[in-house]
PDB file of C-alpha atoms in Angstrom:
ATOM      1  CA  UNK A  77      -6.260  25.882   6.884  1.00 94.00           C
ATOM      2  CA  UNK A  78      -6.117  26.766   3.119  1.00 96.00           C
ATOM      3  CA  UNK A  79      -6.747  23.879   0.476  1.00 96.00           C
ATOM      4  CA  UNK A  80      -6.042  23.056  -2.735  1.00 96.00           C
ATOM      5  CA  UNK A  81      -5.859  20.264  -5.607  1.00 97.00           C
ATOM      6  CA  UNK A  82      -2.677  20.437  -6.994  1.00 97.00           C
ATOM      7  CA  UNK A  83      -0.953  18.355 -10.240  1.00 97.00           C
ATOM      8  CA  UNK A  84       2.402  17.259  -9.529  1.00 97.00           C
ATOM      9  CA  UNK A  85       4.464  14.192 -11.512  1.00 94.00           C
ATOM     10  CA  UNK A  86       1.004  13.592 -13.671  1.00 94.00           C
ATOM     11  CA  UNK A  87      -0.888  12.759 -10.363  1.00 96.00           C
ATOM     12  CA  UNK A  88      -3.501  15.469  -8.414  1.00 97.00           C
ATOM     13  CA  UNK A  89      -3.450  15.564  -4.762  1.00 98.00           C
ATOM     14  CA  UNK A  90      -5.247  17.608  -2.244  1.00 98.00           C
ATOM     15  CA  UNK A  91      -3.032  19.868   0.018  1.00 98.00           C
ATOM     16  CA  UNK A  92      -3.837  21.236   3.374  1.00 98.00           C
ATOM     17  CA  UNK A  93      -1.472  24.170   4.021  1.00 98.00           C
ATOM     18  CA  UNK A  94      -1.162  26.157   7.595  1.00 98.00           C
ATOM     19  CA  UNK A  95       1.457  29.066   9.149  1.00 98.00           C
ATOM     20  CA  UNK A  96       2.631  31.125   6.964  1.00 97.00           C
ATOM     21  CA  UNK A  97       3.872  30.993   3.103  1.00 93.00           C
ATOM     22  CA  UNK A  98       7.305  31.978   3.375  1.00 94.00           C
ATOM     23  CA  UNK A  99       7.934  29.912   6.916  1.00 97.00           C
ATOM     24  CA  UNK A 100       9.944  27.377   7.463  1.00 98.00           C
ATOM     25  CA  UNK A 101       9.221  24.495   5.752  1.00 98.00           C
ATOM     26  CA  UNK A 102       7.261  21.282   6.916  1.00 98.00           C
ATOM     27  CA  UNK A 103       6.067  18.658   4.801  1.00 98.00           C
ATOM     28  CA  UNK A 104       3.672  15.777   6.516  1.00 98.00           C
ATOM     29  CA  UNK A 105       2.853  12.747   5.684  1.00 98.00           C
ATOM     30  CA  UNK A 106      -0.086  10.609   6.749  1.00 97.00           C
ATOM     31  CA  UNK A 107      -0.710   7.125   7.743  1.00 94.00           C
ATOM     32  CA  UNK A 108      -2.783   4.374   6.102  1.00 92.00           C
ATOM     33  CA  UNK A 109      -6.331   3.947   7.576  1.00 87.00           C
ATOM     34  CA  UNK A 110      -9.872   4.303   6.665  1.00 84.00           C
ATOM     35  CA  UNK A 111     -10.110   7.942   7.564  1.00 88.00           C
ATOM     36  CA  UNK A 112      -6.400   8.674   6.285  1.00 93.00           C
ATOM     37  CA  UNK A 113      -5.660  11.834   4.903  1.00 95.00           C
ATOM     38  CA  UNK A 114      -3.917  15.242   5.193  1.00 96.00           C
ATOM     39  CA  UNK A 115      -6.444  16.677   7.637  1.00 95.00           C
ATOM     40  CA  UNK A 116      -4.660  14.251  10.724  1.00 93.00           C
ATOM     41  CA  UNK A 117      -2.500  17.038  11.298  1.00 93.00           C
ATOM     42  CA  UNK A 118      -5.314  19.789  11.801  1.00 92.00           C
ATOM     43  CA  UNK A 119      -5.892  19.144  15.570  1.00 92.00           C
ATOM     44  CA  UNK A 120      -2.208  19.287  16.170  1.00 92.00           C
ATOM     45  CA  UNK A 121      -0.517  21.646  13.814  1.00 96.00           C
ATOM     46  CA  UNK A 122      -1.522  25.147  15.676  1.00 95.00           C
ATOM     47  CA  UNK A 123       1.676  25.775  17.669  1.00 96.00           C
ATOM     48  CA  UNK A 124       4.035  24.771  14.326  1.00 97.00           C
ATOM     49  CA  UNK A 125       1.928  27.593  12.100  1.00 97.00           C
ATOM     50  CA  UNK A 126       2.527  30.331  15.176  1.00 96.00           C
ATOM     51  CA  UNK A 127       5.554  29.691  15.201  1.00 97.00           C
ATOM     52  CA  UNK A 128       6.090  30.878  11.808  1.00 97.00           C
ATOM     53  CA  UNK A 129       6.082  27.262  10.280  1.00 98.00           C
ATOM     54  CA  UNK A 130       4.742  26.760   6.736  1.00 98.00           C
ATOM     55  CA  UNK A 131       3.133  23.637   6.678  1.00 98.00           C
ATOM     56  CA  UNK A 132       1.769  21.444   3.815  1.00 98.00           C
ATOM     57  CA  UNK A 133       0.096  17.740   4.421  1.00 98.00           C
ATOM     58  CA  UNK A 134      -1.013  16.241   0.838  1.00 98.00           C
ATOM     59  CA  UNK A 135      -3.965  13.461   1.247  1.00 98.00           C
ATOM     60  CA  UNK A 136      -1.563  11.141  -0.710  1.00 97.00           C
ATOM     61  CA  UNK A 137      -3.173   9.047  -3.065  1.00 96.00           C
ATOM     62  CA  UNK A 138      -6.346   7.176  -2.773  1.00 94.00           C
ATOM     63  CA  UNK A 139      -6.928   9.224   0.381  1.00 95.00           C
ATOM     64  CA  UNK A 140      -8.783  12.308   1.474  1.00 95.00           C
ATOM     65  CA  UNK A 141      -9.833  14.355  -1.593  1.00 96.00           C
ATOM     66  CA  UNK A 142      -6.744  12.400  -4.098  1.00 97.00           C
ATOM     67  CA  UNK A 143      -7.862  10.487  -6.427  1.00 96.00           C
ATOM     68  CA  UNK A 144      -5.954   6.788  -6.279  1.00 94.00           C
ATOM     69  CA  UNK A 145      -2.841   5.710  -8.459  1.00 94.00           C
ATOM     70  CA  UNK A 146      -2.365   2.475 -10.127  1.00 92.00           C
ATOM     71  CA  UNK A 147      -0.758  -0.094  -7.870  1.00 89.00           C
ATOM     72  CA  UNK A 148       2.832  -0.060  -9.411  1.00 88.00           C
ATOM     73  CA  UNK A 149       2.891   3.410  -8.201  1.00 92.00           C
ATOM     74  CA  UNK A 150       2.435   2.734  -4.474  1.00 92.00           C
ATOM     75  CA  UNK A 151       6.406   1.500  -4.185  1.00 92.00           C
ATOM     76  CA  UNK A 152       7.610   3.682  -1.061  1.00 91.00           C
ATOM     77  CA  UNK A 153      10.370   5.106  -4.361  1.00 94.00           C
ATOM     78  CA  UNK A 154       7.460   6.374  -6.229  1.00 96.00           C
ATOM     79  CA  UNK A 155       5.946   7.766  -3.341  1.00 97.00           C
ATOM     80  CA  UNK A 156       8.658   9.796  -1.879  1.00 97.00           C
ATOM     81  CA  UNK A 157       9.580  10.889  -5.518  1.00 97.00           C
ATOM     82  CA  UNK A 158       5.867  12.159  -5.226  1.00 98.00           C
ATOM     83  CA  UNK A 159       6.736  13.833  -2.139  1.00 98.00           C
ATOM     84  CA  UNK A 160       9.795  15.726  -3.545  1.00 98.00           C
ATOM     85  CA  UNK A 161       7.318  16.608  -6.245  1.00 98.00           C
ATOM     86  CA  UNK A 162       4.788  18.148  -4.082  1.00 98.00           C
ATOM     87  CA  UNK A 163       8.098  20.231  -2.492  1.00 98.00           C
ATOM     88  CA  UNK A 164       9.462  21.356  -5.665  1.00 98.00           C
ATOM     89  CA  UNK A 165       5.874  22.631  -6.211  1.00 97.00           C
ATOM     90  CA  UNK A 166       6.091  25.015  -3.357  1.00 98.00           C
ATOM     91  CA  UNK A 167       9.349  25.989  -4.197  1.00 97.00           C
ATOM     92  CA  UNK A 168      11.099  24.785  -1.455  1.00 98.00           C
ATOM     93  CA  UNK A 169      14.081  23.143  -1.002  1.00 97.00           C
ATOM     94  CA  UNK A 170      15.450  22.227   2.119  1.00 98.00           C
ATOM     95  CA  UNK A 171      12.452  21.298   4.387  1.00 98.00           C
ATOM     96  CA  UNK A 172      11.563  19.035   7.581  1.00 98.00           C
ATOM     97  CA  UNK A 173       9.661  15.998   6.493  1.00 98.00           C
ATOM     98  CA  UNK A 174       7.170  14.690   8.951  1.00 98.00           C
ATOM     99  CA  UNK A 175       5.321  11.321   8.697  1.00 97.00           C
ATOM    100  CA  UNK A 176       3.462   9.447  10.891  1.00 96.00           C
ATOM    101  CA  UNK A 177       2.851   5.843  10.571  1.00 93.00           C
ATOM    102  CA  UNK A 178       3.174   4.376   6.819  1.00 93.00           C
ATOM    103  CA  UNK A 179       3.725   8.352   5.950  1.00 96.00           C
ATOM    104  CA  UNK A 180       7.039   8.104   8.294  1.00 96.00           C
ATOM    105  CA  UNK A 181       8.409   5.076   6.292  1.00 93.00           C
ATOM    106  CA  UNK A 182       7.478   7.183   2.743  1.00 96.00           C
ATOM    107  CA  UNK A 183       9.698   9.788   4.378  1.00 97.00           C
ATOM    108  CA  UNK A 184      12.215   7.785   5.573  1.00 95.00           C
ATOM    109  CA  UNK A 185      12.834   6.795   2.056  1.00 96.00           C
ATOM    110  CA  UNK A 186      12.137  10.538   0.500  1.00 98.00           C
ATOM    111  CA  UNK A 187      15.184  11.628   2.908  1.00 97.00           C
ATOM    112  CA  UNK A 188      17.151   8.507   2.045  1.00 97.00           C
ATOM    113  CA  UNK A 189      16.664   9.945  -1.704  1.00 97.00           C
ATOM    114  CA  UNK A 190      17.754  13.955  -0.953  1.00 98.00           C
ATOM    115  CA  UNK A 191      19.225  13.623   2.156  1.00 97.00           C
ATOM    116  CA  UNK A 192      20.939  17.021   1.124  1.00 98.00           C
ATOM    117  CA  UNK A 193      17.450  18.836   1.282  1.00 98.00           C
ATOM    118  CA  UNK A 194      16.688  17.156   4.283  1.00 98.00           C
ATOM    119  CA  UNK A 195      16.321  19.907   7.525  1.00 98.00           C
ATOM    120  CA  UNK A 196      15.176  17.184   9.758  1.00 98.00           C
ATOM    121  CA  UNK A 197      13.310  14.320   9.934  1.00 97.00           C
ATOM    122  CA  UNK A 198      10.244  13.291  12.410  1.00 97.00           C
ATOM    123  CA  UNK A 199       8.675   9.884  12.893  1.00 95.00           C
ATOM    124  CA  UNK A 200       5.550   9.812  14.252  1.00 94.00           C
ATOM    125  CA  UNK A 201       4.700   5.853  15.377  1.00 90.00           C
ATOM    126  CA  UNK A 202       6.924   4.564  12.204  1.00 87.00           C
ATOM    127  CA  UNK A 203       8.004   1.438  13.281  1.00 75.00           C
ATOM    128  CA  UNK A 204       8.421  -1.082  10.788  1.00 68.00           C
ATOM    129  CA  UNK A 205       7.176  -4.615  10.781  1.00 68.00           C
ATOM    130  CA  UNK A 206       8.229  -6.982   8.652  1.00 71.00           C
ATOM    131  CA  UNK A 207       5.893  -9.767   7.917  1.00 69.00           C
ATOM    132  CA  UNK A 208       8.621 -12.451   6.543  1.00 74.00           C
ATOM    133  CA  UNK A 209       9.751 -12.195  10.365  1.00 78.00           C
ATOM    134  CA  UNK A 210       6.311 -12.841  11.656  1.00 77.00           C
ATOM    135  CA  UNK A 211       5.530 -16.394  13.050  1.00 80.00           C
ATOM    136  CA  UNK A 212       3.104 -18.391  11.395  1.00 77.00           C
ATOM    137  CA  UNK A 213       2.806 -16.241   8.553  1.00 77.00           C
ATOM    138  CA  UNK A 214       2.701 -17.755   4.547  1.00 80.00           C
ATOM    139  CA  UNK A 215       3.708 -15.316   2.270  1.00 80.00           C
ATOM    140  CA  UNK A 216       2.885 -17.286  -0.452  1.00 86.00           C
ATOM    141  CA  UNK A 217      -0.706 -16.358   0.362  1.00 85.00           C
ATOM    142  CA  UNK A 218      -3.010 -14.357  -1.858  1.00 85.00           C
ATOM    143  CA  UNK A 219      -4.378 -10.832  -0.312  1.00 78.00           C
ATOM    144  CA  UNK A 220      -7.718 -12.990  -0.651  1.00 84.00           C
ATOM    145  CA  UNK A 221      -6.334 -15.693   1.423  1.00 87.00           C
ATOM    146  CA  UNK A 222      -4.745 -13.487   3.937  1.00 77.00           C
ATOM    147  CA  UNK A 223      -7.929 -11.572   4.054  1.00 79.00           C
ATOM    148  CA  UNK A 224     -10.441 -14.886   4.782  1.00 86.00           C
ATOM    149  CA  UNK A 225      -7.722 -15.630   7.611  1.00 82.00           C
ATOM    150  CA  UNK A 226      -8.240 -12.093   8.918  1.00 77.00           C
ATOM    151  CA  UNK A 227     -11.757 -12.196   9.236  1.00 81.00           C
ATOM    152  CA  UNK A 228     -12.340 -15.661  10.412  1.00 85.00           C
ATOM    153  CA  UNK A 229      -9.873 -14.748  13.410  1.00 81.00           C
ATOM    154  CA  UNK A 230     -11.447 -11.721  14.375  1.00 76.00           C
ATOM    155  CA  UNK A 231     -13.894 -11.327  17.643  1.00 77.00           C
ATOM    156  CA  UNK A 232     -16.607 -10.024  17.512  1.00 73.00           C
ATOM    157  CA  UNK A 233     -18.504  -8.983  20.699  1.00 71.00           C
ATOM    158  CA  UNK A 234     -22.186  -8.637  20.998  1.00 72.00           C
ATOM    159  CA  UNK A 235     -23.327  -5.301  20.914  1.00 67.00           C
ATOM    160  CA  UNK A 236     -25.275  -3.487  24.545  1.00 63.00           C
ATOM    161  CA  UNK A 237     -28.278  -2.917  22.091  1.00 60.00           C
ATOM    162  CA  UNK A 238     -28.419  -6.593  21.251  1.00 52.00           C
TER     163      UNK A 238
END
C-alpha cells in the first residue's frame, strides 16, 4: 500500500493506492462508520492489485487521515464531483467505481454524472433506505431529537465483568 495526501477541488484527502500505476483502473469508496476510511479495502484488495489492477480508495472527508468539509458539501453531487476529482488527479478516465455501503450510493450518483467514463460499477451492501418510508418515523425531528430517541431505545446488557 502506498499513501498520500492529495488536494483535489480545494479539499485534501488521504489516498491508499495498490497494483500497479498504469493498471486498470479502480476507484473505491468507503462506508460511513466510526472506523470508516480508505484502509477497508486493505484486507481484501490483494487479488485486484495481482491482477494488474490499479487501485485508489480516498478516506473521503471527515474520515481516516481527511480532514472534514463543511456540511453543504456532504450532498451525494458534491461528493461524487469529489470523486471525479480524485480520478482526474490520477489521470484516468474511464475507470470501475467501487463503493460499499454509503460509498456505493456516492458512486451510484458519480456514474449517474459520467456514465461515459464509467467501466463498471460495484455495490458493495448499497441498499438504500429511505427514512420518509419508515414507520413511526417524524421527520420533522431535530438530529438532537432523533438522537435522545436513539439512545433511550437502545439495550444495554450487563457486562461478564460486572
Amino acid at each position: 500500500m502506498r499513501g498520500e495526501h492529495v488536494e483535489v477541488a480545494g479539499t485534501r484527502l488521504y489516498l491508499r493506492r495498490w497494483g500497479p500505476d498504469g493498471g486498470s483502473p479502480v476507484l473505491f469508496l468507503h462506508s460511513l462508520g466510526p472506523a470508516a476510511s480508505g484502509a477497508l479495502l486493505g484486507p481484501g484488495v490483494g487479488p485486484l492489485a495481482e491482477a494488474g489492477y490499479s487501485v485508489a480508495a480516498p478516506d473521503q472527508p471527515g474520515f481516516g487521515q481527511s480532514p472534514p468539509l463543511p456540511p453543504e458539501r456532504y450532498e451525494a453531487r458534491e461528493l461524487a464531483d469529489l470523486a471525479w476529482s480524485v480520478a482526474d488527479a490520477l489521470g484516468w478516465g474511464r475507470l470501475v467505481l467501487m463503493g460499499h455501503s454509503w460509498g456505493g450510493s456516492v458512486a451510484l450518483h458519480a456514474a449517474a454524472s459520467r456514465p461515459e467514463r464509467v467501466r463498471a460499477l460495484v455495490l458493495v451492501d448499497s441498499g438504500h433506505l429511505d427514512y420518509a418510508d419508515q414507520p413511526d418515523v417524524n421527520l420533522s425531528e431535530t438530529l438532537e431529537q432523533l438522537t435522545a430517541t436513539a439512545e433511550a431505545a437502545r439495550i444495554r446488557t450487563k457486562d461478564r465483568a460486572s
